[in-house]
PDB file of C-alpha atoms in Angstrom:
ATOM      1  CA  UNK A   1     -64.593 -24.537 -16.021  1.00 58.00           C
ATOM      2  CA  UNK A   2     -62.605 -22.180 -15.467  1.00 64.00           C
ATOM      3  CA  UNK A   3     -59.198 -21.968 -18.192  1.00 68.00           C
ATOM      4  CA  UNK A   4     -57.775 -19.256 -17.189  1.00 70.00           C
ATOM      5  CA  UNK A   5     -56.232 -18.262 -13.015  1.00 71.00           C
ATOM      6  CA  UNK A   6     -56.889 -14.597 -12.428  1.00 70.00           C
ATOM      7  CA  UNK A   7     -54.207 -12.831 -11.142  1.00 69.00           C
ATOM      8  CA  UNK A   8     -53.589 -11.224  -8.505  1.00 67.00           C
ATOM      9  CA  UNK A   9     -52.760  -7.284  -8.874  1.00 64.00           C
ATOM     10  CA  UNK A  10     -49.647  -6.231  -8.332  1.00 63.00           C
ATOM     11  CA  UNK A  11     -48.378  -4.420  -5.833  1.00 62.00           C
ATOM     12  CA  UNK A  12     -46.162  -1.463  -4.906  1.00 63.00           C
ATOM     13  CA  UNK A  13     -44.541  -3.614  -2.307  1.00 65.00           C
ATOM     14  CA  UNK A  14     -43.515  -6.615  -4.642  1.00 72.00           C
ATOM     15  CA  UNK A  15     -42.389  -4.042  -7.581  1.00 76.00           C
ATOM     16  CA  UNK A  16     -39.959  -2.938  -4.975  1.00 82.00           C
ATOM     17  CA  UNK A  17     -38.194  -5.748  -4.212  1.00 84.00           C
ATOM     18  CA  UNK A  18     -35.781  -5.913  -6.846  1.00 87.00           C
ATOM     19  CA  UNK A  19     -34.765  -3.048  -6.208  1.00 88.00           C
ATOM     20  CA  UNK A  20     -34.246  -3.267  -2.449  1.00 90.00           C
ATOM     21  CA  UNK A  21     -31.704  -6.013  -3.548  1.00 91.00           C
ATOM     22  CA  UNK A  22     -30.215  -4.950  -5.855  1.00 93.00           C
ATOM     23  CA  UNK A  23     -29.644  -1.846  -3.030  1.00 94.00           C
ATOM     24  CA  UNK A  24     -28.145  -4.321  -0.772  1.00 93.00           C
ATOM     25  CA  UNK A  25     -25.663  -5.644  -3.769  1.00 94.00           C
ATOM     26  CA  UNK A  26     -24.224  -2.744  -3.804  1.00 93.00           C
ATOM     27  CA  UNK A  27     -23.525  -1.707  -0.220  1.00 92.00           C
ATOM     28  CA  UNK A  28     -22.153  -5.297   0.266  1.00 90.00           C
ATOM     29  CA  UNK A  29     -20.307  -3.941  -2.544  1.00 89.00           C
ATOM     30  CA  UNK A  30     -17.890  -0.881  -2.160  1.00 87.00           C
ATOM     31  CA  UNK A  31     -18.269  -1.721   1.827  1.00 85.00           C
ATOM     32  CA  UNK A  32     -15.783  -4.654   0.266  1.00 83.00           C
ATOM     33  CA  UNK A  33     -13.652  -2.791  -1.994  1.00 79.00           C
ATOM     34  CA  UNK A  34     -13.585  -0.122   0.898  1.00 77.00           C
ATOM     35  CA  UNK A  35     -11.065  -2.277   2.651  1.00 71.00           C
ATOM     36  CA  UNK A  36      -9.279  -3.871   0.333  1.00 71.00           C
ATOM     37  CA  UNK A  37      -6.127  -1.915   0.177  1.00 65.00           C
ATOM     38  CA  UNK A  38      -2.847  -2.800  -1.479  1.00 66.00           C
ATOM     39  CA  UNK A  39      -0.647  -4.112   0.683  1.00 67.00           C
ATOM     40  CA  UNK A  40       3.953  -4.436   0.107  1.00 67.00           C
ATOM     41  CA  UNK A  41       5.860  -7.479  -1.570  1.00 63.00           C
ATOM     42  CA  UNK A  42       6.882  -9.233   2.243  1.00 68.00           C
ATOM     43  CA  UNK A  43       5.162  -8.031   5.640  1.00 68.00           C
ATOM     44  CA  UNK A  44       6.991  -6.047   7.551  1.00 65.00           C
ATOM     45  CA  UNK A  45       6.181  -3.886  11.324  1.00 64.00           C
ATOM     46  CA  UNK A  46       7.870  -0.510  11.483  1.00 65.00           C
ATOM     47  CA  UNK A  47       9.306   0.615  13.501  1.00 63.00           C
ATOM     48  CA  UNK A  48       6.886   3.058  16.492  1.00 63.00           C
ATOM     49  CA  UNK A  49       7.088   6.821  16.016  1.00 59.00           C
ATOM     50  CA  UNK A  50       5.593   9.966  17.976  1.00 58.00           C
ATOM     51  CA  UNK A  51       5.461  11.839  15.052  1.00 58.00           C
ATOM     52  CA  UNK A  52       1.757  11.539  13.328  1.00 58.00           C
ATOM     53  CA  UNK A  53       2.652  13.506  10.132  1.00 61.00           C
ATOM     54  CA  UNK A  54       2.134  12.138   6.945  1.00 60.00           C
ATOM     55  CA  UNK A  55       3.766  12.661   3.085  1.00 66.00           C
ATOM     56  CA  UNK A  56       2.759  11.761   0.206  1.00 69.00           C
ATOM     57  CA  UNK A  57       3.485  10.982  -2.896  1.00 77.00           C
ATOM     58  CA  UNK A  58       6.948   8.870  -3.885  1.00 79.00           C
ATOM     59  CA  UNK A  59       8.565   8.088  -6.718  1.00 81.00           C
ATOM     60  CA  UNK A  60       9.436   4.949  -5.407  1.00 88.00           C
ATOM     61  CA  UNK A  61       9.699   2.931  -2.116  1.00 89.00           C
ATOM     62  CA  UNK A  62      12.513   0.162  -0.619  1.00 91.00           C
ATOM     63  CA  UNK A  63      11.614  -3.073   1.753  1.00 90.00           C
ATOM     64  CA  UNK A  64      14.086  -3.589   4.406  1.00 90.00           C
ATOM     65  CA  UNK A  65      12.656  -6.941   5.818  1.00 89.00           C
ATOM     66  CA  UNK A  66      14.198  -8.160   9.036  1.00 86.00           C
ATOM     67  CA  UNK A  67      15.803 -10.799   7.381  1.00 89.00           C
ATOM     68  CA  UNK A  68      18.035  -7.867   5.313  1.00 88.00           C
ATOM     69  CA  UNK A  69      16.720  -8.949   2.575  1.00 90.00           C
ATOM     70  CA  UNK A  70      15.683  -5.472   0.394  1.00 92.00           C
ATOM     71  CA  UNK A  71      12.736  -4.437  -2.649  1.00 92.00           C
ATOM     72  CA  UNK A  72      12.036  -1.924  -4.422  1.00 91.00           C
ATOM     73  CA  UNK A  73       8.757  -1.954  -5.663  1.00 89.00           C
ATOM     74  CA  UNK A  74       7.848  -5.196  -4.804  1.00 87.00           C
ATOM     75  CA  UNK A  75      10.567  -6.566  -6.781  1.00 91.00           C
ATOM     76  CA  UNK A  76      13.507  -8.599  -4.551  1.00 92.00           C
ATOM     77  CA  UNK A  77      16.567  -7.362  -5.173  1.00 91.00           C
ATOM     78  CA  UNK A  78      20.281  -7.619  -3.816  1.00 91.00           C
ATOM     79  CA  UNK A  79      21.780  -5.516  -1.607  1.00 88.00           C
ATOM     80  CA  UNK A  80      25.005  -4.663  -4.753  1.00 90.00           C
ATOM     81  CA  UNK A  81      21.578  -3.655  -7.022  1.00 91.00           C
ATOM     82  CA  UNK A  82      20.360  -1.286  -5.080  1.00 91.00           C
ATOM     83  CA  UNK A  83      23.106   1.724  -5.955  1.00 91.00           C
ATOM     84  CA  UNK A  84      22.638   0.750  -9.927  1.00 92.00           C
ATOM     85  CA  UNK A  85      19.115   1.045  -9.862  1.00 91.00           C
ATOM     86  CA  UNK A  86      19.277   4.288  -7.994  1.00 91.00           C
ATOM     87  CA  UNK A  87      20.777   5.317 -10.295  1.00 92.00           C
ATOM     88  CA  UNK A  88      18.140   3.878 -13.123  1.00 92.00           C
ATOM     89  CA  UNK A  89      15.105   6.002 -11.056  1.00 90.00           C
ATOM     90  CA  UNK A  90      16.634   9.746 -10.468  1.00 90.00           C
ATOM     91  CA  UNK A  91      18.144   9.314 -15.050  1.00 90.00           C
ATOM     92  CA  UNK A  92      14.936   8.496 -15.530  1.00 89.00           C
ATOM     93  CA  UNK A  93      13.297  11.561 -13.695  1.00 87.00           C
ATOM     94  CA  UNK A  94      12.409  14.791 -15.151  1.00 87.00           C
ATOM     95  CA  UNK A  95      13.783  15.891 -11.895  1.00 87.00           C
ATOM     96  CA  UNK A  96      16.245  13.916 -10.253  1.00 84.00           C
ATOM     97  CA  UNK A  97      15.877  16.147  -7.116  1.00 86.00           C
ATOM     98  CA  UNK A  98      12.268  15.855  -6.973  1.00 85.00           C
ATOM     99  CA  UNK A  99      12.498  11.600  -6.315  1.00 88.00           C
ATOM    100  CA  UNK A 100      11.583  10.723  -3.261  1.00 89.00           C
ATOM    101  CA  UNK A 101      12.201   6.955  -2.178  1.00 89.00           C
ATOM    102  CA  UNK A 102       9.810   5.477   0.282  1.00 89.00           C
ATOM    103  CA  UNK A 103      12.139   3.387   3.663  1.00 90.00           C
ATOM    104  CA  UNK A 104       9.801   1.154   4.932  1.00 88.00           C
ATOM    105  CA  UNK A 105      11.902  -0.590   8.080  1.00 87.00           C
ATOM    106  CA  UNK A 106      11.112  -3.635   9.312  1.00 86.00           C
ATOM    107  CA  UNK A 107      11.372  -2.609  13.717  1.00 84.00           C
ATOM    108  CA  UNK A 108      13.564  -5.389  14.193  1.00 86.00           C
ATOM    109  CA  UNK A 109      16.225  -4.658  11.597  1.00 86.00           C
ATOM    110  CA  UNK A 110      19.115  -3.862  12.826  1.00 88.00           C
ATOM    111  CA  UNK A 111      20.156   0.010  12.776  1.00 86.00           C
ATOM    112  CA  UNK A 112      23.692  -0.748  11.492  1.00 89.00           C
ATOM    113  CA  UNK A 113      21.565  -2.772   8.511  1.00 90.00           C
ATOM    114  CA  UNK A 114      19.520   0.527   8.596  1.00 89.00           C
ATOM    115  CA  UNK A 115      22.125   3.413   8.042  1.00 91.00           C
ATOM    116  CA  UNK A 116      24.583   1.304   5.367  1.00 91.00           C
ATOM    117  CA  UNK A 117      21.200   0.831   3.307  1.00 91.00           C
ATOM    118  CA  UNK A 118      20.600   4.176   3.026  1.00 91.00           C
ATOM    119  CA  UNK A 119      24.378   5.031   2.732  1.00 91.00           C
ATOM    120  CA  UNK A 120      24.019   3.385  -0.052  1.00 91.00           C
ATOM    121  CA  UNK A 121      20.900   5.459  -1.009  1.00 91.00           C
ATOM    122  CA  UNK A 122      23.011   8.383  -0.561  1.00 91.00           C
ATOM    123  CA  UNK A 123      26.433   7.315  -2.316  1.00 90.00           C
ATOM    124  CA  UNK A 124      23.996   6.668  -5.710  1.00 90.00           C
ATOM    125  CA  UNK A 125      22.518  10.937  -5.709  1.00 90.00           C
ATOM    126  CA  UNK A 126      19.674   9.393  -4.122  1.00 89.00           C
ATOM    127  CA  UNK A 127      17.980  13.706  -2.339  1.00 87.00           C
ATOM    128  CA  UNK A 128      15.259  13.141  -0.524  1.00 87.00           C
ATOM    129  CA  UNK A 129      14.586  10.146   1.418  1.00 88.00           C
ATOM    130  CA  UNK A 130      11.555   8.736   3.775  1.00 85.00           C
ATOM    131  CA  UNK A 131      11.392   6.254   6.860  1.00 84.00           C
ATOM    132  CA  UNK A 132       7.958   4.929   6.924  1.00 81.00           C
ATOM    133  CA  UNK A 133       6.675   4.953  11.262  1.00 75.00           C
ATOM    134  CA  UNK A 134       3.361   3.144  12.557  1.00 72.00           C
ATOM    135  CA  UNK A 135       2.489   5.896  15.240  1.00 64.00           C
ATOM    136  CA  UNK A 136       2.863   4.319  18.557  1.00 65.00           C
ATOM    137  CA  UNK A 137      -0.717   2.701  19.512  1.00 60.00           C
ATOM    138  CA  UNK A 138      -1.224   1.872  16.618  1.00 52.00           C
ATOM    139  CA  UNK A 139      -1.559  -1.716  15.771  1.00 51.00           C
ATOM    140  CA  UNK A 140      -1.267  -2.580  12.450  1.00 49.00           C
ATOM    141  CA  UNK A 141      -2.895  -3.710   9.875  1.00 49.00           C
ATOM    142  CA  UNK A 142      -3.421  -7.278   9.177  1.00 44.00           C
TER     143      UNK A 142
END
């Protein structure tokens, strides 16, 4: 009577399975992580543009919805508070002339409202403003 079972020798193929599992898990993790990007506080449909130029670093981001709501760095803001908040950003900056604000306005926002907001930014002392647009023929994410 045999009390012990004889073990089959472990093949190299069996010892590779955990390694393959880990590699596939890491692949899935980085594929998902690569798709994640920071989103704005509200969903906007930016106006179309023929320009493909992308500009870099911004000190702050101002969102303007179709309902004319303002968000500065993803925080809701009343129109009356905009100039004061921009002045605070300029005062906190080491070089106020290097402060750049990206304005993301909804495409359905009336141009007159956008002009009023841009005028408030100018009177607050802001010198560098960029308007975010979407290249023609490019679908917005989401």
